C-alpha cells in the first residue's frame, strides 16, 4: 500500500458514480504504476494466473441470466471471489473477501445441488460476500432484472435534536402545494423551472425563492450526465453565500461525481476543510469493472446525447488504464492501493460564509451527496436539517461484474472513504443537526435559516489542522 499525506491537496477523485470521469488518463496511469511498484506482491489464494479478464462482452451487458449446473456455479463463485479480492475496496478494518473457511462452506453448498437458478445463486453470493455497505449489490439483468443489496439491517443510533413541527395555520409553508405556489425566481440568478412536487424529481439544479424571500437551491443529482447544469454550482454558491439566509435542498440526491459537490462546498467559504480520507484500489479488475459500468450505461441509452462525449472519454481512459496495468512486465501483483489521509481542501470564496445555510436531507441523500455533507458540516454558519441520510458513502466508485455462466451480476465499490469528523456511519448515514418532521421540510428549513439555530444545535468550525486521524 502506498500512503499519501498532504496538508493541502487540490486533486479530488470522483466517488459513488458509476460513470464519474477519471482524472487525466496519463497522470492516473502514472499513479497506478507507482502504487504497483511500491506494493508488495500478494499471491492469489487459488489461481496461479491472477490477471484474468472480467470485461463483460458487449452482447452480454444486459443479457438475461440462466440456470446453471453445480460445476458452472462453482466456476462462477471462483470468478466472484477473484472480483472481490482484486477490485473491492471494502470497509476499513474488514477483509475485502470472505475467509477460506466461508468459501469452502459455500463450495460445499453448491456441490449439494444439481442445478442453481440465478436468483438462488445471487442469494448465496449475497450471503457469502455481504457486508454493511450501502453500494454492494447482487442480481442480474434481462427482462426481469434483480438487484439485491448486501447490507444487513440498519444500525440504530441516538435521536438527533428536533425542530418543532410547524402548524399549518401558523406557517405559510404548511404544504408542498402552498410552497410551490409561492415560489418566485430569485433576481439576478438563473432559474430552471417551477419546483417539483416531490424531492428528487425535476431539473438537476433549480434555484427559486419562497414568499418569505429565502432562496432555495435544489440539487437533485451529481451525476455526470447532468454536467452542464452542475457546472453552474460554484457561481450559484458565490451568490448565495452573501444572502442572510438560504436553503440547499438535497433530498432525493443519490450522488454521482463528487467533484461537482466539492466545488460547490469550496465556493461557499474561504476556510480550510478536512478532506475525506481515501483508499483507492488500483488493479486490472477494478479498471475493467468501472469500464463495465460505463459501457452498460452507454449501451442502455440512459446517457443524454450532450453528455455522451464525456462518458466515452471516461471509458477510453479506464480501458487504457486496464491495458497499461495488464501490460506491466513481470507483474504478478494484481492489486495495490493508494491511500490519502489528513488532506486539506481550501475554500475558494473571497471570505467566510456571511449568512446562515440550512442543508435539507433525507434517506434519499447518498454517496456523493453525503460526501458533500462531510465538508459543509465543517463550515461555520451551515446546519444540516431533516432526516438521516441513506448511509452509502464508505465504499464508492462502483464497478460492475457479470459472472459469465449464470449471468449473475456483482456491483461493488473500488474506493473507500472516511468522514473527517467521524460522525458518519455506513447504513445509518449522517444524523441531522435538527430533525424536521413536518409536511414541508424545505419551508421549515427556511424558517430555521431566518431566525437562527436552536440553542441545542452544534457550533462547528473549520479545523486548522487535518493531521492523520
Coordinates of C-alpha atoms in Angstrom, one line a residue, residues 22-33 317 320-321 324:
X22 CA -11.4 9.8 -14.0
X23 CA -8.6 12.3 -13.7
X24 CA -6.5 12.7 -16.8
X25 CA -5.6 9.2 -18.0
X26 CA -1.8 9.7 -18.1
X27 CA -1.5 11.0 -14.6
X28 CA -3.8 8.3 -13.3
X29 CA -1.8 5.6 -15.0
X30 CA 1.4 7.1 -13.5
X31 CA -0.1 6.9 -10.0
X32 CA -1.2 3.4 -10.7
X33 CA 2.2 2.4 -11.8
X317 CA -9.3 6.3 -20.0
X320 CA -6.2 2.5 -21.4
X321 CA -5.5 2.1 -17.6
X324 CA -1.4 -0.4 -19.1

